[in-house]
């Protein structure tokens, strides 16, 4: 269980003063920090096909090389000047996924994944910008971190085709991080971490759709659901003397027509809830070989030794607009009776059968639980 030691801040003051505004280093943000994964275990994950991993190496901060995993052997990289980065480790390591909970003062739909890096002395990815907010936690070892402010005059560099960097920047934060330190970096703030000794870093990363992604997802939804098939009409038109004109008022009417067909909040909220709960990384879904039926689920729930757990990395939420439960891009319709259980499931925390007991009297709650188990999003342990 990780808890943030906010010192003289609170989640409220952090959100007001720093979130998306200013970088911040919280020294010993996690008191007595225990690494959720070891460098060896991380190397083991980087040998797996399902995980996205890369190694970045340099020669005296020049001649940058990038190799993509899966890796078979790390010995050729030597003792220093390289870093291994593994995406979405929270989808495979339960202990790493526990690093997300302390950031639940932000909603599920904003959270993306936990990327873990192992760096040898002088290892790092170089000065760069990211488009998303991130909290970088220092695990074992020490690293020299510099973070600056957004600066349009920084030069974009491409020292390797897979590695974007920026020219040197003026640091606002220039510190050596130690185990348990938490560094918050808002989007587009240049930053650079250089390991001083073998070092593990955990990046709790956030997601935010851009306008283009939303327009494209909304257009797909409207087309799939045949929601934009009505045609523009102009029964109030008067004769024109300038037929060559696409008149300004026609342009406005066409735009209003289009905005109106796209402005249905139920359609939009359904699209956005599916969109934000879809994982960007491989998940290990646990679809049962034989689907469960309700009696079997009730049987399991009678056993106090059993846990019902969400698959690691699964994203879920309740859509406040339509009240429905969304999990991994799927919509599960909710009624007054199933609302409480859906809210519990959307928190994505393992549940004891004892916790679920009060819901088993009601068949439609059991049916909902059965369907998330059969979709492979939750499992019985
Ligand atoms: C890391 O090296 O652990 C984080 C890389 C980054 O700054 O994005
Ligand atoms: Co970064």
GROMACS .gro file of C-alpha atoms and ligand atoms in nm:
model
  390
    1UNK     CA    1   0.000   0.000   0.000
    2UNK     CA    2   0.167   0.326  -0.112
    3UNK     CA    3   0.060   0.658   0.041
    4UNK     CA    4   0.187   0.998  -0.068
    5UNK     CA    5   0.351   1.204   0.200
    6UNK     CA    6   0.241   1.548   0.075
    7UNK     CA    7   0.438   1.744   0.338
    8UNK     CA    8   0.293   2.098   0.325
    9UNK     CA    9   0.079   2.025   0.018
   10UNK     CA   10  -0.254   1.843  -0.017
   11UNK     CA   11  -0.407   1.688  -0.331
   12UNK     CA   12  -0.623   2.006  -0.351
   13UNK     CA   13  -0.329   2.249  -0.338
   14UNK     CA   14  -0.128   2.027  -0.573
   15UNK     CA   15  -0.411   2.036  -0.831
   16UNK     CA   16  -0.455   2.411  -0.792
   17UNK     CA   17  -0.091   2.514  -0.804
   18UNK     CA   18   0.096   2.244  -0.998
   19UNK     CA   19  -0.123   2.011  -1.207
   20UNK     CA   20  -0.065   2.098  -1.575
   21UNK     CA   21   0.107   2.419  -1.462
   22UNK     CA   22   0.441   2.369  -1.288
   23UNK     CA   23   0.683   2.082  -1.224
   24UNK     CA   24   0.735   1.972  -0.863
   25UNK     CA   25   0.973   1.747  -0.675
   26UNK     CA   26   0.825   1.590  -0.362
   27UNK     CA   27   1.127   1.471  -0.162
   28UNK     CA   28   1.047   1.139   0.007
   29UNK     CA   29   0.694   1.153  -0.132
   30UNK     CA   30   0.687   0.784  -0.045
   31UNK     CA   31   0.840   0.725   0.297
   32UNK     CA   32   1.059   0.409   0.318
   33UNK     CA   33   0.987   0.329  -0.044
   34UNK     CA   34   1.002  -0.041  -0.133
   35UNK     CA   35   1.056  -0.114  -0.502
   36UNK     CA   36   0.756  -0.308  -0.637
   37UNK     CA   37   0.980  -0.489  -0.887
   38UNK     CA   38   1.353  -0.568  -0.905
   39UNK     CA   39   1.587  -0.488  -1.193
   40UNK     CA   40   1.610  -0.864  -1.263
   41UNK     CA   41   1.232  -0.903  -1.276
   42UNK     CA   42   1.211  -0.604  -1.510
   43UNK     CA   43   1.474  -0.759  -1.735
   44UNK     CA   44   1.263  -1.078  -1.733
   45UNK     CA   45   0.956  -0.882  -1.851
   46UNK     CA   46   1.165  -0.719  -2.126
   47UNK     CA   47   1.230  -1.071  -2.261
   48UNK     CA   48   0.857  -1.121  -2.324
   49UNK     CA   49   0.696  -1.064  -2.662
   50UNK     CA   50   0.380  -0.905  -2.515
   51UNK     CA   51   0.559  -0.613  -2.349
   52UNK     CA   52   0.691  -0.312  -2.533
   53UNK     CA   53   1.050  -0.246  -2.431
   54UNK     CA   54   1.354  -0.058  -2.558
   55UNK     CA   55   1.714   0.005  -2.463
   56UNK     CA   56   1.873   0.343  -2.525
   57UNK     CA   57   2.248   0.371  -2.515
   58UNK     CA   58   2.492   0.653  -2.581
   59UNK     CA   59   2.862   0.711  -2.610
   60UNK     CA   60   2.948   1.005  -2.392
   61UNK     CA   61   2.599   1.154  -2.465
   62UNK     CA   62   2.667   1.125  -2.837
   63UNK     CA   63   2.601   0.854  -3.096
   64UNK     CA   64   2.265   0.750  -2.946
   65UNK     CA   65   2.144   0.398  -3.022
   66UNK     CA   66   1.797   0.249  -2.974
   67UNK     CA   67   1.711  -0.122  -2.969
   68UNK     CA   68   1.363  -0.263  -2.935
   69UNK     CA   69   1.274  -0.572  -2.729
   70UNK     CA   70   1.208  -0.849  -2.665
   71UNK     CA   71   1.568  -0.889  -2.542
   72UNK     CA   72   1.752  -1.214  -2.492
   73UNK     CA   73   2.070  -1.095  -2.334
   74UNK     CA   74   2.174  -0.771  -2.166
   75UNK     CA   75   2.546  -0.840  -2.123
   76UNK     CA   76   2.645  -0.678  -2.453
   77UNK     CA   77   2.526  -0.338  -2.325
   78UNK     CA   78   2.800  -0.324  -2.060
   79UNK     CA   79   2.800  -0.164  -1.718
   80UNK     CA   80   2.700   0.194  -1.796
   81UNK     CA   81   2.552   0.452  -2.039
   82UNK     CA   82   2.228   0.266  -2.112
   83UNK     CA   83   1.872   0.249  -1.990
   84UNK     CA   84   1.600  -0.012  -2.035
   85UNK     CA   85   1.241   0.117  -2.056
   86UNK     CA   86   0.941  -0.115  -2.030
   87UNK     CA   87   0.587   0.013  -2.099
   88UNK     CA   88   0.272  -0.080  -1.904
   89UNK     CA   89   0.450  -0.293  -1.644
   90UNK     CA   90   0.134  -0.249  -1.432
   91UNK     CA   91  -0.044  -0.483  -1.678
   92UNK     CA   92   0.191  -0.767  -1.574
   93UNK     CA   93   0.311  -0.692  -1.222
   94UNK     CA   94   0.050  -0.663  -0.947
   95UNK     CA   95   0.296  -0.495  -0.710
   96UNK     CA   96   0.379  -0.233  -0.976
   97UNK     CA   97   0.011  -0.176  -1.047
   98UNK     CA   98  -0.027  -0.081  -0.677
   99UNK     CA   99   0.172   0.238  -0.758
  100UNK     CA  100  -0.137   0.378  -0.934
  101UNK     CA  101  -0.364   0.383  -0.625
  102UNK     CA  102  -0.202   0.686  -0.455
  103UNK     CA  103  -0.279   0.891  -0.768
  104UNK     CA  104  -0.651   0.812  -0.758
  105UNK     CA  105  -0.723   1.174  -0.669
  106UNK     CA  106  -0.725   1.188  -1.051
  107UNK     CA  107  -1.000   1.001  -1.235
  108UNK     CA  108  -0.946   0.656  -1.388
  109UNK     CA  109  -1.005   0.786  -1.740
  110UNK     CA  110  -0.698   1.014  -1.719
  111UNK     CA  111  -0.459   0.740  -1.604
  112UNK     CA  112  -0.263   0.548  -1.866
  113UNK     CA  113   0.008   0.314  -1.740
  114UNK     CA  114   0.322   0.267  -1.532
  115UNK     CA  115   0.641   0.263  -1.739
  116UNK     CA  116   0.946   0.132  -1.555
  117UNK     CA  117   1.307   0.207  -1.641
  118UNK     CA  118   1.631   0.057  -1.522
  119UNK     CA  119   1.933   0.278  -1.584
  120UNK     CA  120   2.302   0.207  -1.543
  121UNK     CA  121   2.536   0.496  -1.444
  122UNK     CA  122   2.501   0.784  -1.694
  123UNK     CA  123   2.200   0.609  -1.850
  124UNK     CA  124   1.900   0.811  -1.969
  125UNK     CA  125   1.698   0.899  -2.277
  126UNK     CA  126   1.837   1.254  -2.309
  127UNK     CA  127   1.659   1.589  -2.277
  128UNK     CA  128   1.309   1.564  -2.427
  129UNK     CA  129   0.944   1.667  -2.405
  130UNK     CA  130   0.639   1.448  -2.346
  131UNK     CA  131   0.281   1.533  -2.437
  132UNK     CA  132   0.138   1.391  -2.117
  133UNK     CA  133   0.158   1.453  -1.743
  134UNK     CA  134   0.376   1.211  -1.553
  135UNK     CA  135   0.478   1.137  -1.195
  136UNK     CA  136   0.826   0.982  -1.196
  137UNK     CA  137   0.904   0.792  -0.878
  138UNK     CA  138   1.264   0.722  -0.787
  139UNK     CA  139   1.313   0.362  -0.679
  140UNK     CA  140   1.648   0.213  -0.587
  141UNK     CA  141   1.954   0.420  -0.681
  142UNK     CA  142   1.999   0.788  -0.753
  143UNK     CA  143   1.940   0.995  -1.059
  144UNK     CA  144   2.015   1.353  -1.155
  145UNK     CA  145   1.691   1.511  -1.281
  146UNK     CA  146   1.653   1.846  -1.452
  147UNK     CA  147   1.316   1.991  -1.550
  148UNK     CA  148   1.260   2.321  -1.730
  149UNK     CA  149   0.967   2.530  -1.849
  150UNK     CA  150   0.802   2.509  -2.193
  151UNK     CA  151   1.021   2.700  -2.436
  152UNK     CA  152   0.946   2.746  -2.806
  153UNK     CA  153   1.306   2.831  -2.882
  154UNK     CA  154   1.430   2.481  -2.792
  155UNK     CA  155   1.562   2.298  -3.094
  156UNK     CA  156   1.401   1.961  -3.181
  157UNK     CA  157   1.674   1.700  -3.223
  158UNK     CA  158   1.657   1.350  -3.372
  159UNK     CA  159   1.984   1.180  -3.277
  160UNK     CA  160   1.830   0.847  -3.385
  161UNK     CA  161   1.515   0.790  -3.593
  162UNK     CA  162   1.338   0.648  -3.283
  163UNK     CA  163   1.458   0.909  -3.037
  164UNK     CA  164   1.326   1.263  -3.009
  165UNK     CA  165   1.528   1.503  -2.797
  166UNK     CA  166   1.553   1.878  -2.745
  167UNK     CA  167   1.851   2.110  -2.714
  168UNK     CA  168   1.982   2.195  -2.363
  169UNK     CA  169   1.734   2.394  -2.152
  170UNK     CA  170   1.749   2.606  -1.838
  171UNK     CA  171   1.644   2.386  -1.545
  172UNK     CA  172   1.393   2.504  -1.289
  173UNK     CA  173   1.437   2.181  -1.095
  174UNK     CA  174   1.794   2.049  -1.079
  175UNK     CA  175   1.818   1.779  -0.815
  176UNK     CA  176   1.941   1.434  -0.732
  177UNK     CA  177   1.648   1.202  -0.670
  178UNK     CA  178   1.662   0.934  -0.402
  179UNK     CA  179   1.435   0.638  -0.325
  180UNK     CA  180   1.075   0.752  -0.269
  181UNK     CA  181   1.113   1.095  -0.430
  182UNK     CA  182   0.825   1.186  -0.663
  183UNK     CA  183   0.886   1.420  -0.957
  184UNK     CA  184   0.577   1.565  -1.126
  185UNK     CA  185   0.629   1.688  -1.482
  186UNK     CA  186   0.346   1.861  -1.672
  187UNK     CA  187   0.313   1.815  -2.053
  188UNK     CA  188   0.571   1.984  -2.277
  189UNK     CA  189   0.815   2.065  -1.998
  190UNK     CA  190   1.168   1.969  -2.107
  191UNK     CA  191   1.329   1.714  -1.875
  192UNK     CA  192   1.634   1.496  -1.849
  193UNK     CA  193   1.725   1.221  -1.604
  194UNK     CA  194   2.080   1.088  -1.588
  195UNK     CA  195   2.149   0.796  -1.355
  196UNK     CA  196   2.422   0.839  -1.098
  197UNK     CA  197   2.417   0.474  -1.002
  198UNK     CA  198   2.205   0.175  -1.109
  199UNK     CA  199   1.858   0.317  -1.079
  200UNK     CA  200   1.493   0.217  -1.111
  201UNK     CA  201   1.231   0.477  -1.204
  202UNK     CA  202   0.853   0.436  -1.220
  203UNK     CA  203   0.660   0.671  -1.448
  204UNK     CA  204   0.289   0.688  -1.366
  205UNK     CA  205   0.170   0.831  -1.696
  206UNK     CA  206  -0.153   1.004  -1.789
  207UNK     CA  207  -0.359   1.018  -2.106
  208UNK     CA  208  -0.561   1.297  -2.264
  209UNK     CA  209  -0.725   1.269  -2.605
  210UNK     CA  210  -0.643   1.529  -2.867
  211UNK     CA  211  -0.912   1.696  -3.078
  212UNK     CA  212  -0.825   1.490  -3.383
  213UNK     CA  213  -0.869   1.159  -3.198
  214UNK     CA  214  -1.206   1.272  -3.061
  215UNK     CA  215  -1.333   1.394  -3.398
  216UNK     CA  216  -1.227   1.069  -3.560
  217UNK     CA  217  -1.378   0.851  -3.283
  218UNK     CA  218  -1.703   1.051  -3.287
  219UNK     CA  219  -1.727   1.023  -3.667
  220UNK     CA  220  -1.671   0.644  -3.643
  221UNK     CA  221  -1.942   0.610  -3.374
  222UNK     CA  222  -2.192   0.820  -3.569
  223UNK     CA  223  -2.130   0.624  -3.888
  224UNK     CA  224  -2.139   0.284  -3.711
  225UNK     CA  225  -2.463   0.372  -3.537
  226UNK     CA  226  -2.615   0.539  -3.848
  227UNK     CA  227  -2.664   0.860  -3.648
  228UNK     CA  228  -2.582   1.111  -3.920
  229UNK     CA  229  -2.813   0.996  -4.193
  230UNK     CA  230  -3.070   1.276  -4.183
  231UNK     CA  231  -3.018   1.531  -4.455
  232UNK     CA  232  -2.990   1.908  -4.451
  233UNK     CA  233  -3.322   2.081  -4.530
  234UNK     CA  234  -3.412   2.443  -4.616
  235UNK     CA  235  -3.789   2.473  -4.631
  236UNK     CA  236  -3.769   2.842  -4.534
  237UNK     CA  237  -3.552   2.942  -4.832
  238UNK     CA  238  -3.648   3.256  -5.031
  239UNK     CA  239  -3.552   3.318  -5.401
  240UNK     CA  240  -3.192   3.424  -5.461
  241UNK     CA  241  -3.051   3.672  -5.709
  242UNK     CA  242  -2.698   3.546  -5.658
  243UNK     CA  243  -2.709   3.171  -5.731
  244UNK     CA  244  -2.328   3.170  -5.767
  245UNK     CA  245  -2.293   3.235  -5.391
  246UNK     CA  246  -2.260   2.982  -5.114
  247UNK     CA  247  -2.413   3.238  -4.882
  248UNK     CA  248  -2.273   3.303  -4.534
  249UNK     CA  249  -2.611   3.221  -4.381
  250UNK     CA  250  -2.617   2.886  -4.568
  251UNK     CA  251  -2.269   2.812  -4.435
  252UNK     CA  252  -2.391   2.888  -4.082
  253UNK     CA  253  -2.703   2.675  -4.132
  254UNK     CA  254  -2.490   2.384  -4.261
  255UNK     CA  255  -2.255   2.420  -3.966
  256UNK     CA  256  -2.543   2.430  -3.716
  257UNK     CA  257  -2.694   2.124  -3.885
  258UNK     CA  258  -2.366   1.939  -3.847
  259UNK     CA  259  -2.301   2.049  -3.487
  260UNK     CA  260  -2.656   1.954  -3.395
  261UNK     CA  261  -2.616   1.601  -3.525
  262UNK     CA  262  -2.287   1.569  -3.333
  263UNK     CA  263  -2.407   1.735  -3.013
  264UNK     CA  264  -2.607   1.450  -2.862
  265UNK     CA  265  -2.449   1.415  -2.515
  266UNK     CA  266  -2.556   1.052  -2.482
  267UNK     CA  267  -2.379   0.961  -2.804
  268UNK     CA  268  -2.073   1.168  -2.713
  269UNK     CA  269  -2.044   1.037  -2.357
  270UNK     CA  270  -2.082   0.677  -2.478
  271UNK     CA  271  -1.804   0.732  -2.731
  272UNK     CA  272  -1.573   0.904  -2.482
  273UNK     CA  273  -1.629   0.642  -2.209
  274UNK     CA  274  -1.546   0.358  -2.451
  275UNK     CA  275  -1.253   0.548  -2.595
  276UNK     CA  276  -1.090   0.625  -2.261
  277UNK     CA  277  -1.129   0.273  -2.119
  278UNK     CA  278  -0.961   0.101  -2.413
  279UNK     CA  279  -0.609  -0.010  -2.323
  280UNK     CA  280  -0.320   0.105  -2.541
  281UNK     CA  281  -0.114  -0.196  -2.439
  282UNK     CA  282  -0.150  -0.573  -2.447
  283UNK     CA  283  -0.361  -0.707  -2.161
  284UNK     CA  284  -0.373  -1.061  -2.035
  285UNK     CA  285  -0.749  -1.116  -2.057
  286UNK     CA  286  -0.861  -1.426  -1.869
  287UNK     CA  287  -1.158  -1.550  -2.072
  288UNK     CA  288  -1.272  -1.878  -1.911
  289UNK     CA  289  -1.246  -2.186  -2.135
  290UNK     CA  290  -1.604  -2.277  -2.036
  291UNK     CA  291  -1.821  -1.970  -1.973
  292UNK     CA  292  -1.952  -1.944  -1.616
  293UNK     CA  293  -2.322  -1.963  -1.547
  294UNK     CA  294  -2.489  -1.778  -1.261
  295UNK     CA  295  -2.513  -2.087  -1.039
  296UNK     CA  296  -2.141  -2.153  -1.067
  297UNK     CA  297  -2.067  -1.789  -0.973
  298UNK     CA  298  -2.299  -1.810  -0.671
  299UNK     CA  299  -2.117  -2.131  -0.574
  300UNK     CA  300  -1.778  -1.958  -0.584
  301UNK     CA  301  -1.910  -1.663  -0.384
  302UNK     CA  302  -2.005  -1.901  -0.103
  303UNK     CA  303  -1.639  -1.985  -0.057
  304UNK     CA  304  -1.475  -1.735   0.183
  305UNK     CA  305  -1.124  -1.832   0.064
  306UNK     CA  306  -1.183  -1.692  -0.283
  307UNK     CA  307  -1.099  -1.349  -0.426
  308UNK     CA  308  -1.257  -1.194  -0.732
  309UNK     CA  309  -0.995  -0.981  -0.908
  310UNK     CA  310  -0.979  -0.743  -1.203
  311UNK     CA  311  -0.730  -0.833  -1.475
  312UNK     CA  312  -0.419  -0.615  -1.431
  313UNK     CA  313  -0.430  -0.293  -1.633
  314UNK     CA  314  -0.803  -0.315  -1.707
  315UNK     CA  315  -0.966   0.029  -1.727
  316UNK     CA  316  -1.317   0.088  -1.600
  317UNK     CA  317  -1.545   0.379  -1.510
  318UNK     CA  318  -1.904   0.485  -1.454
  319UNK     CA  319  -2.039   0.728  -1.714
  320UNK     CA  320  -2.228   0.991  -1.515
  321UNK     CA  321  -2.423   1.101  -1.824
  322UNK     CA  322  -2.594   0.769  -1.895
  323UNK     CA  323  -2.515   0.593  -1.563
  324UNK     CA  324  -2.363   0.292  -1.739
  325UNK     CA  325  -2.051   0.095  -1.650
  326UNK     CA  326  -1.768   0.086  -1.905
  327UNK     CA  327  -1.489  -0.164  -1.895
  328UNK     CA  328  -1.214  -0.202  -2.156
  329UNK     CA  329  -1.420  -0.015  -2.416
  330UNK     CA  330  -1.739  -0.221  -2.354
  331UNK     CA  331  -2.061  -0.077  -2.219
  332UNK     CA  332  -2.254  -0.264  -1.951
  333UNK     CA  333  -2.605  -0.121  -1.902
  334UNK     CA  334  -2.685  -0.046  -1.538
  335UNK     CA  335  -3.015  -0.034  -1.350
  336UNK     CA  336  -3.086   0.105  -1.004
  337UNK     CA  337  -3.030  -0.244  -0.866
  338UNK     CA  338  -2.690  -0.300  -1.027
  339UNK     CA  339  -2.553   0.054  -0.978
  340UNK     CA  340  -2.383  -0.010  -0.644
  341UNK     CA  341  -2.206  -0.327  -0.759
  342UNK     CA  342  -2.101  -0.156  -1.085
  343UNK     CA  343  -1.946   0.132  -0.886
  344UNK     CA  344  -1.751  -0.117  -0.678
  345UNK     CA  345  -1.631  -0.303  -0.989
  346UNK     CA  346  -1.531   0.027  -1.155
  347UNK     CA  347  -1.289   0.094  -0.869
  348UNK     CA  348  -1.082  -0.198  -1.001
  349UNK     CA  349  -0.986  -0.339  -0.663
  350UNK     CA  350  -0.974  -0.709  -0.570
  351UNK     CA  351  -1.288  -0.812  -0.383
  352UNK     CA  352  -1.340  -1.076  -0.118
  353UNK     CA  353  -1.643  -1.298  -0.153
  354UNK     CA  354  -1.752  -1.151   0.178
  355UNK     CA  355  -1.764  -0.805   0.019
  356UNK     CA  356  -1.974  -0.943  -0.268
  357UNK     CA  357  -2.202  -1.152  -0.048
  358UNK     CA  358  -2.477  -0.892  -0.009
  359UNK     CA  359  -2.515  -0.875  -0.388
  360UNK     CA  360  -2.563  -1.245  -0.447
  361UNK     CA  361  -2.929  -1.243  -0.340
  362UNK     CA  362  -3.015  -1.048  -0.647
  363UNK     CA  363  -2.995  -1.237  -0.976
  364UNK     CA  364  -2.925  -0.936  -1.198
  365UNK     CA  365  -2.618  -0.847  -0.991
  366UNK     CA  366  -2.497  -1.205  -1.026
  367UNK     CA  367  -2.564  -1.182  -1.401
  368UNK     CA  368  -2.352  -0.866  -1.428
  369UNK     CA  369  -2.067  -1.026  -1.237
  370UNK     CA  370  -2.096  -1.338  -1.452
  371UNK     CA  371  -2.073  -1.135  -1.769
  372UNK     CA  372  -1.756  -0.944  -1.664
  373UNK     CA  373  -1.603  -1.280  -1.565
  374UNK     CA  374  -1.701  -1.431  -1.902
  375UNK     CA  375  -1.557  -1.130  -2.087
  376UNK     CA  376  -1.225  -1.213  -1.917
  377UNK     CA  377  -1.202  -0.870  -1.745
  378UNK     CA  378  -1.233  -1.012  -1.393
  379UNK     CA  379  -1.136  -1.355  -1.268
  380UNK     CA  380  -1.189  -1.586  -0.975
  381UNK     CA  381  -0.877  -1.661  -0.774
  382LIG     C1  382   1.282   0.737  -1.732
  382LIG     O1  383   1.391   0.743  -1.788
  382LIG     O2  384   1.259   0.663  -1.637
  382LIG     C2  385   1.172   0.828  -1.777
  382LIG     C3  386   1.190   0.869  -1.913
  382LIG     C4  387   1.113   0.996  -1.941
  382LIG     O3  388   1.152   1.100  -1.895
  382LIG     O4  389   1.012   0.993  -2.011
  383LIG    CO1  390   0.986   1.194  -2.036
   0.00000   0.00000   0.00000
